[in-house]
PDB file of C-alpha atoms in Angstrom:
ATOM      1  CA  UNK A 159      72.515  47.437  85.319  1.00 76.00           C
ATOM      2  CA  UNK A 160      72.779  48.527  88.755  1.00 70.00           C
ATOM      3  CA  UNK A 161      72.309  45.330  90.212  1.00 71.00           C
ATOM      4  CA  UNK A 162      74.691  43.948  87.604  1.00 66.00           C
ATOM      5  CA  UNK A 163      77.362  46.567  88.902  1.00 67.00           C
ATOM      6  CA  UNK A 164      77.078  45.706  92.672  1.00 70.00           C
ATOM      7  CA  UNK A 165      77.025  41.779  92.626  1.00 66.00           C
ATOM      8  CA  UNK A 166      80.916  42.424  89.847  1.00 66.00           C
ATOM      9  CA  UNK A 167      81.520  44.601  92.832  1.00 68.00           C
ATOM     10  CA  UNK A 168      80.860  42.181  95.570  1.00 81.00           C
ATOM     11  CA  UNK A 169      82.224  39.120  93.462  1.00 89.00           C
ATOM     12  CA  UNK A 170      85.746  37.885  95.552  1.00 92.00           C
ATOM     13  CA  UNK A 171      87.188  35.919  92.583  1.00 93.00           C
ATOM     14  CA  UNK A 172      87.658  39.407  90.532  1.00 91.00           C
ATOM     15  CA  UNK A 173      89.397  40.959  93.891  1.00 91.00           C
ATOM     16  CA  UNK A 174      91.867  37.801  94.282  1.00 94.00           C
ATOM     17  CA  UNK A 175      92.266  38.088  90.883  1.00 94.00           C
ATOM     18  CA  UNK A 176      93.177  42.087  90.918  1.00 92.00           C
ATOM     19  CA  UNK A 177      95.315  41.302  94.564  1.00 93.00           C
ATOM     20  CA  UNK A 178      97.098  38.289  92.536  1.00 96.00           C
ATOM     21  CA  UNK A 179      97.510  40.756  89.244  1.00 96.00           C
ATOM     22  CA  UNK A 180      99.337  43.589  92.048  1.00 95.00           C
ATOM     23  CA  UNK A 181     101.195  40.820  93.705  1.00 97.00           C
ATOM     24  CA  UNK A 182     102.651  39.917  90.396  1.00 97.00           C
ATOM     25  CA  UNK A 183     103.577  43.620  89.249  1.00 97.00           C
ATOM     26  CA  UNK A 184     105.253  44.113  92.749  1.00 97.00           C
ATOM     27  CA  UNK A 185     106.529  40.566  93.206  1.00 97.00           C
ATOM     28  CA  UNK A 186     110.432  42.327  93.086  1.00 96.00           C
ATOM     29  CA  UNK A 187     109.552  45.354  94.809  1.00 97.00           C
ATOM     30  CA  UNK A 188     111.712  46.530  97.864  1.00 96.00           C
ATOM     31  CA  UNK A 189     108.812  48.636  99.365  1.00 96.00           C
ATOM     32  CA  UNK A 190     105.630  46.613  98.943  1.00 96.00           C
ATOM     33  CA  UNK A 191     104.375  43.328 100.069  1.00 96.00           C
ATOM     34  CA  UNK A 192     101.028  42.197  98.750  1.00 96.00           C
ATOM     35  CA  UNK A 193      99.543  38.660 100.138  1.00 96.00           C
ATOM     36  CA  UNK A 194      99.576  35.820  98.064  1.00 98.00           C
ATOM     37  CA  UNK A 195      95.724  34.655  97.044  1.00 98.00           C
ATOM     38  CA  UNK A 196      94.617  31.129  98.405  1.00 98.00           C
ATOM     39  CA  UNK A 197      93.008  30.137  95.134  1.00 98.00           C
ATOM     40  CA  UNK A 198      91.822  26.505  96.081  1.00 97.00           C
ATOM     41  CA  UNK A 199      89.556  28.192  99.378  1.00 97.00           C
ATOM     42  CA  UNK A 200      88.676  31.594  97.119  1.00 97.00           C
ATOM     43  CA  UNK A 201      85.136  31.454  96.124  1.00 96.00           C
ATOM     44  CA  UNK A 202      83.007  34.354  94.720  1.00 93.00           C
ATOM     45  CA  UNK A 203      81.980  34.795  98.044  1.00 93.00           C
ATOM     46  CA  UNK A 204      84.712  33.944 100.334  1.00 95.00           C
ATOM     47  CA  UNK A 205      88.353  35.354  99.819  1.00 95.00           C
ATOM     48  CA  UNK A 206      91.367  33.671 101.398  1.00 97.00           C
ATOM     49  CA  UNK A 207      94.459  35.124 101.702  1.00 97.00           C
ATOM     50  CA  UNK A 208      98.003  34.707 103.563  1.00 97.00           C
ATOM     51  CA  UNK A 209      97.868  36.518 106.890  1.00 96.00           C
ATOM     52  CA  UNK A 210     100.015  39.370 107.337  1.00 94.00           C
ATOM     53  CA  UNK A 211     100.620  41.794 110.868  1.00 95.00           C
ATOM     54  CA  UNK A 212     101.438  45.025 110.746  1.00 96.00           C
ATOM     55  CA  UNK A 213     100.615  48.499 111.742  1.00 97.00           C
ATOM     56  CA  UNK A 214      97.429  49.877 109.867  1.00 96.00           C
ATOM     57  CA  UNK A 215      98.613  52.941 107.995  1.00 95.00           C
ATOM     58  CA  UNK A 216      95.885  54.878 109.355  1.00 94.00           C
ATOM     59  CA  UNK A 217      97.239  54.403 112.780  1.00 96.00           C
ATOM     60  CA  UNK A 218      99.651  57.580 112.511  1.00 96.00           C
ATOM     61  CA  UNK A 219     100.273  57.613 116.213  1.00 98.00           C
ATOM     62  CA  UNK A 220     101.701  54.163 116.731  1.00 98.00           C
ATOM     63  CA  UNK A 221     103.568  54.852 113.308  1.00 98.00           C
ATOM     64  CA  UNK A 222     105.164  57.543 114.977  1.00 98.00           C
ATOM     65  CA  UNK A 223     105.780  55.821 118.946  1.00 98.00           C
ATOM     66  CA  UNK A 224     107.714  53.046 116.377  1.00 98.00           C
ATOM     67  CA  UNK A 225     109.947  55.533 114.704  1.00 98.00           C
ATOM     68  CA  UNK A 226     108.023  55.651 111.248  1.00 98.00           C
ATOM     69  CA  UNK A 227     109.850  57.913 108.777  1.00 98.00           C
ATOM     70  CA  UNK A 228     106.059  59.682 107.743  1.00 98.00           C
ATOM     71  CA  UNK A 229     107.846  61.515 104.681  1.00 98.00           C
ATOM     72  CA  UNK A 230     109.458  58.575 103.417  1.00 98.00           C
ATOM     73  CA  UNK A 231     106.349  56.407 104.278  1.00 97.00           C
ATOM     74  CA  UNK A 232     104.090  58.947 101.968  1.00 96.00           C
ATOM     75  CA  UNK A 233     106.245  58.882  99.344  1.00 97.00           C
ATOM     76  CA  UNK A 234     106.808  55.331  99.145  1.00 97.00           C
ATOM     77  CA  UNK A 235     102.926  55.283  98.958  1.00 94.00           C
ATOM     78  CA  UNK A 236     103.061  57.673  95.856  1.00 95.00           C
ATOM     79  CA  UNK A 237     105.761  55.655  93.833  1.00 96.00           C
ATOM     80  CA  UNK A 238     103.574  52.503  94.685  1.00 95.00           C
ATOM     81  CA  UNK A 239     100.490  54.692  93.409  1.00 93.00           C
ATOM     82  CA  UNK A 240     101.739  55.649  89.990  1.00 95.00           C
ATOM     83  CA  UNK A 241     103.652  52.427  89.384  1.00 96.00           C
ATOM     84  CA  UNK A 242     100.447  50.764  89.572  1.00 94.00           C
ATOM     85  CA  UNK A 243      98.889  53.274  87.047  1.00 95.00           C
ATOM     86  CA  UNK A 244     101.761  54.253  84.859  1.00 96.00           C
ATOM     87  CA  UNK A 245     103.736  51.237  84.608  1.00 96.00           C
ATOM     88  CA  UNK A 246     100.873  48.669  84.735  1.00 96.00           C
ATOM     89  CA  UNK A 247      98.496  50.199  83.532  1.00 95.00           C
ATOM     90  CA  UNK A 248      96.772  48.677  86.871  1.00 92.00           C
ATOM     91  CA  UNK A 249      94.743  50.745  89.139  1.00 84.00           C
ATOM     92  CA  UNK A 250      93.650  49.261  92.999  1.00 79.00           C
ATOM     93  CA  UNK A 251      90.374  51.404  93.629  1.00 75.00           C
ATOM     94  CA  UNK A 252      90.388  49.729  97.299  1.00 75.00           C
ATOM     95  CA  UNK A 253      93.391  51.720  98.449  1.00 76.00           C
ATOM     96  CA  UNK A 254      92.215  52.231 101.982  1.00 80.00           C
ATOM     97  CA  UNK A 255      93.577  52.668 105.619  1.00 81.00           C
ATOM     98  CA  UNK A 256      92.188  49.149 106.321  1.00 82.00           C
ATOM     99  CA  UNK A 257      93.942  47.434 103.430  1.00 87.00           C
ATOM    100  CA  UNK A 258      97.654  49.061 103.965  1.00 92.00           C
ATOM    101  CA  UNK A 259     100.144  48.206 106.875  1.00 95.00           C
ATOM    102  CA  UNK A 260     103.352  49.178 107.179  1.00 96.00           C
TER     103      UNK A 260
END
Protein backbone atom coordinates (compact mmCIF):
# COMPACT_ATOMS: atom_id res chain seq x y z
CA UNK A 1 0.00 0.00 0.00
CA UNK A 2 2.75 2.21 0.79
CA UNK A 3 4.52 1.73 -2.24
CA UNK A 4 1.21 2.04 -4.06
CA UNK A 5 0.78 5.58 -2.32
CA UNK A 6 4.26 7.00 -3.28
CA UNK A 7 4.60 5.92 -7.04
CA UNK A 8 0.21 7.93 -7.31
CA UNK A 9 2.31 10.47 -5.53
CA UNK A 10 5.21 10.67 -7.83
CA UNK A 11 2.99 9.96 -11.03
CA UNK A 12 3.17 13.60 -13.27
CA UNK A 13 0.06 12.81 -15.38
CA UNK A 14 -2.26 13.07 -12.04
CA UNK A 15 -0.34 16.59 -11.19
CA UNK A 16 -0.95 18.02 -14.91
CA UNK A 17 -4.11 16.73 -14.56
CA UNK A 18 -4.88 18.52 -10.95
CA UNK A 19 -2.71 21.91 -12.47
CA UNK A 20 -5.08 21.60 -15.74
CA UNK A 21 -8.35 20.94 -13.29
CA UNK A 22 -7.08 24.57 -11.21
CA UNK A 23 -6.32 26.23 -14.46
CA UNK A 24 -9.82 25.55 -15.53
CA UNK A 25 -11.59 26.70 -12.15
CA UNK A 26 -9.44 29.96 -12.31
CA UNK A 27 -9.36 30.33 -16.09
CA UNK A 28 -11.54 33.95 -15.43
CA UNK A 29 -9.88 34.86 -12.38
CA UNK A 30 -8.41 38.47 -11.98
CA UNK A 31 -5.87 37.36 -9.27
CA UNK A 32 -4.48 34.00 -10.34
CA UNK A 33 -2.60 32.68 -13.23
CA UNK A 34 -1.99 28.96 -13.36
CA UNK A 35 0.26 27.51 -16.44
CA UNK A 36 -1.30 25.77 -19.07
CA UNK A 37 -0.18 21.78 -19.11
CA UNK A 38 1.85 20.63 -22.28
CA UNK A 39 -0.10 17.42 -22.63
CA UNK A 40 1.63 15.97 -25.87
CA UNK A 41 5.45 16.17 -23.82
CA UNK A 42 3.63 15.19 -20.19
CA UNK A 43 4.53 11.73 -19.32
CA UNK A 44 4.11 10.01 -15.89
CA UNK A 45 7.45 10.93 -15.37
CA UNK A 46 8.16 14.12 -17.04
CA UNK A 47 5.79 17.24 -16.63
CA UNK A 48 5.82 20.09 -19.13
CA UNK A 49 4.43 23.17 -18.57
CA UNK A 50 4.33 26.93 -20.02
CA UNK A 51 7.11 28.94 -18.42
CA UNK A 52 6.19 31.67 -16.27
CA UNK A 53 8.73 34.56 -14.29
CA UNK A 54 7.94 36.00 -11.39
CA UNK A 55 8.90 36.71 -7.88
CA UNK A 56 8.73 33.49 -5.61
CA UNK A 57 6.26 34.33 -2.87
CA UNK A 58 8.61 33.24 -0.35
CA UNK A 59 10.95 35.95 -1.36
CA UNK A 60 9.24 38.63 1.07
CA UNK A 61 12.14 41.00 0.74
CA UNK A 62 12.18 41.55 -2.99
CA UNK A 63 8.24 41.57 -2.64
CA UNK A 64 8.66 44.41 -0.56
CA UNK A 65 11.94 46.46 -2.60
CA UNK A 66 9.01 46.06 -5.65
CA UNK A 67 6.24 47.72 -3.76
CA UNK A 68 4.19 44.43 -2.94
CA UNK A 69 0.95 45.30 -1.12
CA UNK A 70 1.77 42.10 1.65
CA UNK A 71 -1.92 42.52 3.10
CA UNK A 72 -3.55 42.47 -0.09
CA UNK A 73 -1.08 39.77 -1.40
CA UNK A 74 -2.19 37.40 1.78
CA UNK A 75 -5.52 37.86 1.28
CA UNK A 76 -5.66 37.31 -2.28
CA UNK A 77 -3.90 33.99 -1.28
CA UNK A 78 -6.86 33.17 1.15
CA UNK A 79 -9.76 33.88 -1.40
CA UNK A 80 -7.67 31.69 -3.90
CA UNK A 81 -7.44 29.06 -0.90
CA UNK A 82 -11.10 28.64 -0.13
CA UNK A 83 -12.29 29.09 -3.71
CA UNK A 84 -10.40 26.10 -4.46
CA UNK A 85 -12.04 24.20 -1.50
CA UNK A 86 -15.43 25.74 -1.20
CA UNK A 87 -16.36 26.47 -4.62
CA UNK A 88 -14.61 23.51 -6.33
CA UNK A 89 -14.61 21.33 -4.16
CA UNK A 90 -10.74 21.18 -5.35
CA UNK A 91 -7.96 21.16 -2.94
CA UNK A 92 -3.95 21.80 -4.29
CA UNK A 93 -1.97 19.95 -1.38
CA UNK A 94 1.34 21.36 -3.20
CA UNK A 95 0.68 24.93 -2.14
CA UNK A 96 4.27 25.85 -1.53
CA UNK A 97 6.71 28.90 -1.67
CA UNK A 98 8.31 27.20 -4.72
CA UNK A 99 5.10 26.77 -6.68
CA UNK A 100 3.58 30.53 -6.13
CA UNK A 101 4.95 33.82 -7.78
CA UNK A 102 3.54 36.88 -7.71
Amino acid sequence: EYEKTIFDELDLVREAANASQLRHNFKDSPILYVPEVFWPETRRNVLVMERIHGIPVGNIAELRRRGVDMKKLSERGVVVFFTQVFRDSFFHADMHPGNIFV
